[in-house]
Coordinates of C-alpha atoms in Angstrom, one line a residue:
Chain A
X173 CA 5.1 80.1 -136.1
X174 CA 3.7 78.3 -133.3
X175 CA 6.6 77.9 -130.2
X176 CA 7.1 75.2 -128.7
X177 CA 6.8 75.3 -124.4
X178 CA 8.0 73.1 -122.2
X179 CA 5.2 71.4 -119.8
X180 CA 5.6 70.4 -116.5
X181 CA 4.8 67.0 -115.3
X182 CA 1.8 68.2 -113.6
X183 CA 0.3 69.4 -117.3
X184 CA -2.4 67.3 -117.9
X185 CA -3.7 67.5 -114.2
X186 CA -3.8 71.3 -114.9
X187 CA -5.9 70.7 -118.4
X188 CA -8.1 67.7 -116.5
X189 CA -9.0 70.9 -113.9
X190 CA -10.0 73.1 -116.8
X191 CA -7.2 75.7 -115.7
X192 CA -6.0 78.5 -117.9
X193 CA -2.8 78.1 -119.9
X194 CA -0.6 80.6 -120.5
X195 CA 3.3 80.5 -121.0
X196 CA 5.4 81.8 -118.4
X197 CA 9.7 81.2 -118.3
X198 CA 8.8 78.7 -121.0
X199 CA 6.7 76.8 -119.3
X200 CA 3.2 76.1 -120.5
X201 CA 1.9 77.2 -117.3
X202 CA -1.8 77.4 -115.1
X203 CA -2.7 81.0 -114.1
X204 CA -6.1 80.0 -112.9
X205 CA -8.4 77.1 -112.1
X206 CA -11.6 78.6 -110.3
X207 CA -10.4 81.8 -110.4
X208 CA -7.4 83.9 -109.4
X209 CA -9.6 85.9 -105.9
X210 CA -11.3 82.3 -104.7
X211 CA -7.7 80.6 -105.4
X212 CA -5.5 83.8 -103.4
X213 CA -8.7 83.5 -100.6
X214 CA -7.9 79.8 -100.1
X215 CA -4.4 80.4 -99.6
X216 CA -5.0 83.3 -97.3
X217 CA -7.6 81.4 -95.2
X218 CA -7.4 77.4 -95.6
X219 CA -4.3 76.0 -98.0
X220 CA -3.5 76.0 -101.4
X221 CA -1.5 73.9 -103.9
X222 CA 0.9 75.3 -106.5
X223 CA 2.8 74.0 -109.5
X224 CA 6.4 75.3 -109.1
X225 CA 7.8 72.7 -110.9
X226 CA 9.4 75.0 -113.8
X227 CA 11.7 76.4 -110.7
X228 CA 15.1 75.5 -111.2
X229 CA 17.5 73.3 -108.7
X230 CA 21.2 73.9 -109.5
X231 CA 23.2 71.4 -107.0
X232 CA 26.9 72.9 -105.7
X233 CA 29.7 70.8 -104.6
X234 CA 33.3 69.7 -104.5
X235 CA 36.2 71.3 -101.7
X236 CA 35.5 75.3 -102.8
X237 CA 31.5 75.0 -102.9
X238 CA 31.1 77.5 -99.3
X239 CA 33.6 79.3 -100.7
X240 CA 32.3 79.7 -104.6
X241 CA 28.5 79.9 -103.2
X242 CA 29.9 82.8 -100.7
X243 CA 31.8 84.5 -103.6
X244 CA 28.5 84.8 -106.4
X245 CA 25.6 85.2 -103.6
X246 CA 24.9 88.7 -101.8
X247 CA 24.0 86.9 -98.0
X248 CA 26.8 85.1 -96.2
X249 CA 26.6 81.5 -95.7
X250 CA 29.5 81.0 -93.8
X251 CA 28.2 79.2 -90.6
X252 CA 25.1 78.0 -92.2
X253 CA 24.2 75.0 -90.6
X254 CA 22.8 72.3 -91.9
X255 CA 19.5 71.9 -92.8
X256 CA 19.2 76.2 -92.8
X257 CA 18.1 78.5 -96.1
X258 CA 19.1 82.2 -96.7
X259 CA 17.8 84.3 -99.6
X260 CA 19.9 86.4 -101.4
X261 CA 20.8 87.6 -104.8
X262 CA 23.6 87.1 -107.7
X263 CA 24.9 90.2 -109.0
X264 CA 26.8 91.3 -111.9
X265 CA 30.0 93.4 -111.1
X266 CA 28.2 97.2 -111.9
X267 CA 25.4 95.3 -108.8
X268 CA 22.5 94.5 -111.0
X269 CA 21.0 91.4 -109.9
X270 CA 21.5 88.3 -112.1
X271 CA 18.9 86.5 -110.1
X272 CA 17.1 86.2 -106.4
X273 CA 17.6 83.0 -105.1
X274 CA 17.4 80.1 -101.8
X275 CA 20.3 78.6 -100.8
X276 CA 19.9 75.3 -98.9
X277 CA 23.0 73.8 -96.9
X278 CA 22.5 70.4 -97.2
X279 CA 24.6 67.8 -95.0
X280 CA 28.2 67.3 -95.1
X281 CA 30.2 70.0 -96.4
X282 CA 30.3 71.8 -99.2
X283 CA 27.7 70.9 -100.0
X284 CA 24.5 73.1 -101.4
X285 CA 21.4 73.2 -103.6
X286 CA 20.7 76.4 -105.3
X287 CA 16.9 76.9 -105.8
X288 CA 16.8 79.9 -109.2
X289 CA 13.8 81.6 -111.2
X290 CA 12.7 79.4 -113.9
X291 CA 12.8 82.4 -116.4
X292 CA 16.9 82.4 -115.6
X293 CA 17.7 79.2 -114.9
X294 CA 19.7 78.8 -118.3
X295 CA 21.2 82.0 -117.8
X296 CA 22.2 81.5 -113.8
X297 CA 23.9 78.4 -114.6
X298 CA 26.2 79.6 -117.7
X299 CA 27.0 82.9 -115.2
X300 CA 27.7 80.5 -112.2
X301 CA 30.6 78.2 -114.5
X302 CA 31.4 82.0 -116.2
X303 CA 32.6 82.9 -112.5
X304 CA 33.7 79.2 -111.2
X305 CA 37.1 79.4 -112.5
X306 CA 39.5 78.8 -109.6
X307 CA 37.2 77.2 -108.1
X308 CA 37.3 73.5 -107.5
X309 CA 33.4 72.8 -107.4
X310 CA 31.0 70.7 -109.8
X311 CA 28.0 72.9 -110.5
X312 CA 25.4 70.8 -111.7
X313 CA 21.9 71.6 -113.1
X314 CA 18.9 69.6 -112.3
X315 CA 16.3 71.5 -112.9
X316 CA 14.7 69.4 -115.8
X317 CA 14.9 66.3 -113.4
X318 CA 12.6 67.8 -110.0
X319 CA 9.5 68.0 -109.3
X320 CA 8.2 70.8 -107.4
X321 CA 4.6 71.6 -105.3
X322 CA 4.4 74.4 -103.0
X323 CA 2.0 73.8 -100.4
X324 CA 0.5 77.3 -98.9
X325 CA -1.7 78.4 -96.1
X326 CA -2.7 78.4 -92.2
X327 CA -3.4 74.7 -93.0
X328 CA -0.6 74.2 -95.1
X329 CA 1.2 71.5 -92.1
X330 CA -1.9 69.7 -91.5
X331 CA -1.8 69.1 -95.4
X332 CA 1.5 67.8 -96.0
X333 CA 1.6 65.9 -92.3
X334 CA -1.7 64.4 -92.9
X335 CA -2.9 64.3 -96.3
X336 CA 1.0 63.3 -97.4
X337 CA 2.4 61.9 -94.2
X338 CA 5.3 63.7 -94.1
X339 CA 5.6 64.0 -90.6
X340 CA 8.8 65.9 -90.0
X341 CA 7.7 68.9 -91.7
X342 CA 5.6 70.1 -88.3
X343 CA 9.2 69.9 -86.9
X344 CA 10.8 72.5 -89.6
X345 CA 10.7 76.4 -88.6
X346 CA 10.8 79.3 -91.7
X347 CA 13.4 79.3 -93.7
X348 CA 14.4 75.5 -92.8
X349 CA 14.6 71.9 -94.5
X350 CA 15.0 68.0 -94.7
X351 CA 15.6 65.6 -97.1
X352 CA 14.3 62.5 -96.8
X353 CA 13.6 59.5 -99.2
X354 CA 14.4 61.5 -102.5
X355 CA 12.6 64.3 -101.5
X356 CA 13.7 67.6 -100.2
X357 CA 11.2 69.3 -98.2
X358 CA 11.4 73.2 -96.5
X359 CA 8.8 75.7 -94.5
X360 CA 9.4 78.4 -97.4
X361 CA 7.0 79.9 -99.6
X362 CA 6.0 83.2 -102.1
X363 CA 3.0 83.7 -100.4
X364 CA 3.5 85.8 -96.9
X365 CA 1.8 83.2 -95.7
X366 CA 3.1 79.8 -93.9
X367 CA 3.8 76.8 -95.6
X368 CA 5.9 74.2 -97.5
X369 CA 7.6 73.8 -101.0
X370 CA 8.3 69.9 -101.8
X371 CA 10.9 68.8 -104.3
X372 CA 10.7 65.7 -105.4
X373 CA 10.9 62.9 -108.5
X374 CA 8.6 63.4 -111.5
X375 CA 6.3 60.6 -110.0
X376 CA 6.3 61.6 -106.6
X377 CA 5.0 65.4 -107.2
X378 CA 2.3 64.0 -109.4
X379 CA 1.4 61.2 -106.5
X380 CA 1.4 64.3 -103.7
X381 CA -0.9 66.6 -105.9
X382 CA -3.2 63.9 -106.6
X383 CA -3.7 63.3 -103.4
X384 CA -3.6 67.0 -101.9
X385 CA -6.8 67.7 -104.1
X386 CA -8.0 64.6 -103.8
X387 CA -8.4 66.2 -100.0
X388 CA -9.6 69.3 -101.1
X389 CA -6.5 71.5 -101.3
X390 CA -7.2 74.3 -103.4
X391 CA -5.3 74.1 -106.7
X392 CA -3.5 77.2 -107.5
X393 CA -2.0 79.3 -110.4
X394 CA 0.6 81.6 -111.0
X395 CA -2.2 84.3 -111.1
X396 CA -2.4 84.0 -107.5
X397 CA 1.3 83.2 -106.7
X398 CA 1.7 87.1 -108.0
X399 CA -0.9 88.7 -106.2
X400 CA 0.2 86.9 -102.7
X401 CA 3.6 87.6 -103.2
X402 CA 2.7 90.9 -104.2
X403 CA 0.4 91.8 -101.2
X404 CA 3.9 90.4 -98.9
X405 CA 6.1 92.6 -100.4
X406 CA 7.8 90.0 -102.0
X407 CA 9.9 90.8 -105.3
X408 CA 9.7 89.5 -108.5
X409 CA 12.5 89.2 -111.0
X410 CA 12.0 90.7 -113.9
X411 CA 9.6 93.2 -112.4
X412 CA 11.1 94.6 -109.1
X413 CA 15.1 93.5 -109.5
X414 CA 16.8 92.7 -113.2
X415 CA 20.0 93.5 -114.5
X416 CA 18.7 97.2 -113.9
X417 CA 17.8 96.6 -110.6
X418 CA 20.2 96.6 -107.9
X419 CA 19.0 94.8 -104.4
X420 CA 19.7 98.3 -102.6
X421 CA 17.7 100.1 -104.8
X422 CA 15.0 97.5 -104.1
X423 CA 15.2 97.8 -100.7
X424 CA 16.9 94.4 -100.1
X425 CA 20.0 95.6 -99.1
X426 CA 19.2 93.4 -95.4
X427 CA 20.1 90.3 -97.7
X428 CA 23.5 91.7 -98.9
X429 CA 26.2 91.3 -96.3
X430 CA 28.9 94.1 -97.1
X431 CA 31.1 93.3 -94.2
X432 CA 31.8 89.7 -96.3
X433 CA 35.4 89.7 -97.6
X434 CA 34.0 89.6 -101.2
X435 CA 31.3 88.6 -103.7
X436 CA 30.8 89.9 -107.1
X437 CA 28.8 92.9 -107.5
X438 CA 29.8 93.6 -103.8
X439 CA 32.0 97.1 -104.4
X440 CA 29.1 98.4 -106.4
X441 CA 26.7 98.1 -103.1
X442 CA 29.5 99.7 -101.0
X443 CA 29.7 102.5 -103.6
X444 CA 25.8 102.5 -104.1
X445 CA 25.4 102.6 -99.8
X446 CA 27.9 105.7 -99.4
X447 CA 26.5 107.4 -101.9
X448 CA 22.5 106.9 -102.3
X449 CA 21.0 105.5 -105.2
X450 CA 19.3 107.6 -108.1
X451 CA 16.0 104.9 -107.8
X452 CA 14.0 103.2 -105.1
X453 CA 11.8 100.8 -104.8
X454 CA 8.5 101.9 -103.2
X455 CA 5.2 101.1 -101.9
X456 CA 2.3 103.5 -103.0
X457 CA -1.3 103.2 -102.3
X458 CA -4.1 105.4 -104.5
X459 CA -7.0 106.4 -103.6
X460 CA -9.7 104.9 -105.7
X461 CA -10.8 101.3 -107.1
X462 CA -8.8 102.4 -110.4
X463 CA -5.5 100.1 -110.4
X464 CA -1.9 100.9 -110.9
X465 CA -0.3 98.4 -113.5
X466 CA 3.4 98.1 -114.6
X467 CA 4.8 100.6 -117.0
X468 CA 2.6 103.4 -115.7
X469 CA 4.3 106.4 -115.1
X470 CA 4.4 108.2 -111.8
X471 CA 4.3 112.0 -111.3
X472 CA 4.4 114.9 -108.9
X473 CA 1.1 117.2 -108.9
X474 CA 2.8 119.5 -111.8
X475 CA 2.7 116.6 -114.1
X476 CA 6.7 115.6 -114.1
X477 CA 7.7 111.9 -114.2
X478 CA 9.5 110.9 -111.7
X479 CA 9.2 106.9 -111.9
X480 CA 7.2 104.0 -112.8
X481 CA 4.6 100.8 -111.3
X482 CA 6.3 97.9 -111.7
X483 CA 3.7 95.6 -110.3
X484 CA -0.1 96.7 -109.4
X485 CA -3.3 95.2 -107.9
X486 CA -6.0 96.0 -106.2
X487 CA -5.0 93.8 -103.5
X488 CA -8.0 91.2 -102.9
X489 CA -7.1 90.5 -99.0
X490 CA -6.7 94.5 -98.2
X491 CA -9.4 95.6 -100.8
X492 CA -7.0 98.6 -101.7
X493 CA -5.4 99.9 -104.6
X494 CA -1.8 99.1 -104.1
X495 CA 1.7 99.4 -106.4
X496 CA 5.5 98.7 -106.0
X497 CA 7.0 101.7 -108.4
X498 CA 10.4 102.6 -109.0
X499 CA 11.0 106.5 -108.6
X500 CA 13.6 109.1 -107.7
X501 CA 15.3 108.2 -104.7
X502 CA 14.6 111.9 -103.5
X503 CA 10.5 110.9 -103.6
X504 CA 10.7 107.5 -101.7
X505 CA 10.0 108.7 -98.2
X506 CA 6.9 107.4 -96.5
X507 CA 4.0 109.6 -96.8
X508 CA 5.3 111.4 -100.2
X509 CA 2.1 112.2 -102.3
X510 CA 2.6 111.1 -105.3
X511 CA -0.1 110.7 -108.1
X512 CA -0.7 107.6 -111.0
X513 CA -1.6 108.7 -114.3
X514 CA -3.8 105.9 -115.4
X515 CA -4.8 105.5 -118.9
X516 CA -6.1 109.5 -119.4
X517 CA -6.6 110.2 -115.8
X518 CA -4.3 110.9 -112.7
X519 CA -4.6 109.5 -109.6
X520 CA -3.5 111.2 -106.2
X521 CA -1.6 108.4 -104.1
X522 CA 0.7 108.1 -101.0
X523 CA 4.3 106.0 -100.4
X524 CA 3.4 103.8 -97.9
X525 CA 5.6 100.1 -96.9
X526 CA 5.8 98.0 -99.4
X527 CA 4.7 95.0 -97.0
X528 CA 1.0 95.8 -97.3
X529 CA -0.3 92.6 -95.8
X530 CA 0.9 91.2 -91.9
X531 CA 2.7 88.0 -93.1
X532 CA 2.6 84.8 -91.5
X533 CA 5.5 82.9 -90.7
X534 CA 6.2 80.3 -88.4
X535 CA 9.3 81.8 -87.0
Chain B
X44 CA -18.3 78.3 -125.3
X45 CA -18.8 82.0 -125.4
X46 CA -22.7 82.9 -125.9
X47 CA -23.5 85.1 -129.2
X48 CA -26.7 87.0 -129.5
X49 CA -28.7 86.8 -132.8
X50 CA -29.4 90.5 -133.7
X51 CA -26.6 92.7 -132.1
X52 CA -23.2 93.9 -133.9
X53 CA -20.1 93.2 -132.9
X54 CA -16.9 95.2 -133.1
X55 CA -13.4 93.0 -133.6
X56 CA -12.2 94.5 -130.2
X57 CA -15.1 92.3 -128.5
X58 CA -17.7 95.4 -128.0
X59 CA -21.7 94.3 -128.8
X60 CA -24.1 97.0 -129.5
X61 CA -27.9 96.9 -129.7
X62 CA -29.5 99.9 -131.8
X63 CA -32.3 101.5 -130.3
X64 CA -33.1 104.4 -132.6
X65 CA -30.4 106.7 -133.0
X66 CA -28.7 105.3 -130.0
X67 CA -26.4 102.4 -129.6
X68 CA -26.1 100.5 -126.2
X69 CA -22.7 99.1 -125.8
X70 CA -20.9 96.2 -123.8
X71 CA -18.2 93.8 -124.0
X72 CA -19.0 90.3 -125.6
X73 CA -19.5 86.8 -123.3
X74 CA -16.0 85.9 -125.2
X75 CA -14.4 89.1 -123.7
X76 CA -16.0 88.7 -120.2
X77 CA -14.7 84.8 -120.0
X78 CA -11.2 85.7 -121.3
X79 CA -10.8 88.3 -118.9
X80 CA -11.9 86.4 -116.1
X81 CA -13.2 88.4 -112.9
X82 CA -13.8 91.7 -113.7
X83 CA -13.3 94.0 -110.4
X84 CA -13.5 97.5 -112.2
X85 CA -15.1 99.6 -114.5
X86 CA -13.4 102.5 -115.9
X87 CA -16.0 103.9 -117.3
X88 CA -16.4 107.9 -119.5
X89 CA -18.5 110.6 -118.3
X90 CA -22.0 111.4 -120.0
X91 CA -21.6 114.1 -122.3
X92 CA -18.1 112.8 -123.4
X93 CA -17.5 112.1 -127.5
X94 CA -15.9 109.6 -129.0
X95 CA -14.8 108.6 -132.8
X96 CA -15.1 105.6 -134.1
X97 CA -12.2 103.0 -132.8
X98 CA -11.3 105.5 -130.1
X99 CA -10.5 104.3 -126.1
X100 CA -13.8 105.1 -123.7
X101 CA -12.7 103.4 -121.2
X102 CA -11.3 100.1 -119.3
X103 CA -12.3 96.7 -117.8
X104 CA -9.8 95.7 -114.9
X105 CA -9.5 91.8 -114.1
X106 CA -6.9 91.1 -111.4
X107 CA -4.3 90.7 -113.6
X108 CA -4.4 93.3 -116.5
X109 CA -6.5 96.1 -117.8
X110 CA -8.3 95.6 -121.2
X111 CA -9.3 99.2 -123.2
X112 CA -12.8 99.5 -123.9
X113 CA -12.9 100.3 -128.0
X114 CA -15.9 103.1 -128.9
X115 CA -17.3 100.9 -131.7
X116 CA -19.1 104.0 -133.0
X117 CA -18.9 107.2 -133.3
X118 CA -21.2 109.8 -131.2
X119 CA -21.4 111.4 -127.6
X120 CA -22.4 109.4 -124.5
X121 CA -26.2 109.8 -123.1
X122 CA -25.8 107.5 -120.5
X123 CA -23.4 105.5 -118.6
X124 CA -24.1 102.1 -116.5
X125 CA -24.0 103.3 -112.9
X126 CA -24.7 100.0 -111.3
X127 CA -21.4 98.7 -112.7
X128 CA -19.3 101.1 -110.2
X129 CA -20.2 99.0 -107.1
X130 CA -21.0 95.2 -108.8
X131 CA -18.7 95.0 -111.8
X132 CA -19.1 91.3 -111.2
X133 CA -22.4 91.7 -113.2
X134 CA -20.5 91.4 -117.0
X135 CA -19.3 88.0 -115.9
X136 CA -22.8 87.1 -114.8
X137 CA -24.5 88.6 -117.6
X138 CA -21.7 90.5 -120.4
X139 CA -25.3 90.7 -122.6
X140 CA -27.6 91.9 -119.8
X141 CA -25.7 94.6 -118.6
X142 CA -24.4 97.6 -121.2
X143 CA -21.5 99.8 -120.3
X144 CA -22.9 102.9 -122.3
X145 CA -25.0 104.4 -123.8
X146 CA -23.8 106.4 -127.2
X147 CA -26.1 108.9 -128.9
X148 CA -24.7 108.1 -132.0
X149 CA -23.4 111.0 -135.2
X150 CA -23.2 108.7 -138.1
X151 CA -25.8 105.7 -137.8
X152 CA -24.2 104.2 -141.3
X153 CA -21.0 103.2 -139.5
X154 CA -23.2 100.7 -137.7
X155 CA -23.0 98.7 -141.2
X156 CA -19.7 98.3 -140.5
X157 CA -19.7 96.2 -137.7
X158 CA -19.6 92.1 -137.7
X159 CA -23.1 90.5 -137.2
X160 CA -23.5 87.5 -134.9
X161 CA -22.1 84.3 -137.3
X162 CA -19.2 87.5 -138.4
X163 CA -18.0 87.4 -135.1
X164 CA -18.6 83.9 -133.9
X165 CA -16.3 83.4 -136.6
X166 CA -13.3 85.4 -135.2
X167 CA -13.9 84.1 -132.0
X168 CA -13.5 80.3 -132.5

């Protein structure tokens, strides 16, 4: 039986381009146009444009939105000024992560947009009314109604200020946004390297790409999107945090805030802190062109498992062999050799930082 | 479209081979190269290794995922493609051009097993 996937309004752009369709979160998706190493080399060294429109935008409001956002979300938002994003997670109570997420503190109070995975979008917003009750907010979900184009690259600004006029943008540091005329537009990306992501209408994202390739912007896939995010050190639900997953155990225990009064999931970290973890998220680099894919196992030299890749490249901007893996929290320190069993051979490797490639900010 | 070559076998698991006497020279199909996109490894056996019929030799790695390289007959391996190690670039310029291995091969019927060209433009369309 054939499924059915949902298609973004950018879909037929991505045929017209000759890109290659794959599902992804439901979506009918483009992992490549060109190519996934000419597409993650435009991002790195000119600008690149993404389809990101499957994200999902879940708005928050009502008198207890600070409050309800401050009790389901790992960072602390209390103080958050307008126009200002944090990342952080949603946890379950035993702290494995629901979902990673943006939080943007739009104006007025109480007042917040809620930017999710697309893959957990449905189940985000049934947890988020699941844990609303006392709360007096309206949670609504408006994911089906945005647009979204990320815009990536050292010459992502002079994109979206020239070739799209929006001027402001130039004005907007990391981790900051505006809304203006229907659109909502931050300097936030998946890429480690600067740029924008644009929400917008239906009409307006498909009147911005045009235009952005019209101009010579790259177009990009999700191919690419992985392999940047990858080579930042950037997580990927599903992959580096699930409902397995804790953020401490992934080594994102700087976006939980344990001095807050309270979140879900929160006692678990505490308990998880004091005590260590049994897993740990780490960086490993082999030595060879062979590459480390999810699901293969990790070992010490007498063969014993002791963890697995969760997401492996040879990474096209360092030219190295590079894996995030999940082992032992006893093997996670920096320089531990430990080797990849690839297919029928093993390959002696190293725990190095997980951010493999100097990201680019504009801080 | 995928290019197929009048005269060579095919294997189901996208593998051609070209008989030259008792060996078979073996590579992955235009279909396989374009599928897989840009190939930036070859895993590739050792001369002297043997392998069955259907068995894993080896792998192609594309960015995104590594696809296992089928034997698509049986026999031991006379040569292997060195100039694959440093330009593994060349299947996507030429799947047909350049070979992965060579297999010296221990049962020559099996190669009556394979799919001829119009067998496996048919699987591929």
């Amino acid at each position: 039986m054939e499924e059915n996937f949902k298609r973004t309004c950018l879909y037929d752009r991505h045929v017209a381009l000759g890109a290659l369709i794959s599902p992804f979160a439901g979506y009918d998706m483009p992992i490549r146009y060109s190519g996934i190493i000419e597409e993650h080399t435009a991002v790195r060294n000119n600008a690149g444009v993404f389809d990101v429109s499957h994200m999902g935008e879940i708005f928050i409001s009502g008198p207890d939105a600070l409050k309800f956002v401050n009790h389901i979300f790992t960072n602390d938002i209390t103080g958050l000024g307008e126009g200002k994003i944090l990342y952080g997670m949603m946890l379950y109570a035993n702290g494995g992560t629901v979902d990673d997420l943006l939080v943007y503190r739009r104006g007025g109070e109480n007042n917040y947009l809620l930017v999710v995975n697309a893959s957990n979008i449905d189940k985000d917003y049934a947890w988020m009314k699941e844990n609303a009750a006392g709360y007096d907010v309206i949670i609504d979900n408006q994911s089906e109604g945005w647009g979204q184009i990320a815009v990536q690259g050292p010459e992502a600004e002079k994109a979206v200020t020239e070739v799209l006029g929006i001027a402001g943008a130039s004005e907007l540091k990391f981790y900051e946004f505006f809304e203006k005329d229907g659109l909502v537009v931050s300097r936030t990306g998946y890429t480690g390297e600067d740029g924008f992501e644009i929400y917008a209408s239906t009409d307006d994202t498909c009147a911005f790409w045009d235009k952005l390739i019209k101009a010579g912007v790259t177009p990009c896939g999700l191919g690419c999107r992985d392999t940047l995010r990858f080579e930042a050190g950037l997580p990927l639900y599903g992959d580096e945090l699930s409902a397995d997953i804790s953020p401490v155990e992934a080594g994102l225990g700087m976006f939980c805030k344990l001095d807050k009064e309270e979140f879900v999931g929160k006692d678990a970290l505490v308990a998880q802190k004091a005590g260590g973890t049994q897993k740990k998220l780490v960086g490993i680099e082999i030595f060879d062109k062979a590459i480390p894919r999810a699901g293969y196992p990790v070992e010490l030299e007498d063969g014993t498992e002791i963890g697995v890749v969760t997401t492996g490249y040879h990474s096209i901007s360092l030219d190295r062999s590079l894996c995030f893996a999940l082992v032992k929290t006893e093997f996670s320190a920096l320089g531990t050799k430990l080797n990849i069993r690839i297919r029928k051979k093993v390959f002696p490797g190293e725990v190095i930082k997980k951010r493999f490639y100097q990201t680019n900010y504009k801080k | 479209m995928a290019n197929v070559i009048e005269g060579l076998r095919y294997s189901e698991s996208h593998e051609w081979v070209k008989v030259e006497g008792n060996v078979a020279v073996i590579g992955v199909s235009d279909f396989a190269q374009k599928e897989m996109g840009a190939i930036t490894y070859v895993d590739a056996p050792e001369v002297g290794d043997e392998f069955e019929k259907g068995e894993e030799f080896g792998a192609l790695e594309s960015v995104k995922a590594a696809s296992d390289l089928f034997c698509p007959l049986s026999g031991k391996v006379v040569e292997v493609n060195e100039a694959l190690e440093d330009a593994p670039e060349l299947i996507n310029e030429d799947a047909f051009a350049n070979w992965i291995i060579k297999v010296e091969m221990s049962d020559p019927s099996e190669v009556d097993t394979l799919l001829d060209a119009a067998g496996y433009k048919a699987i591929t369309e």
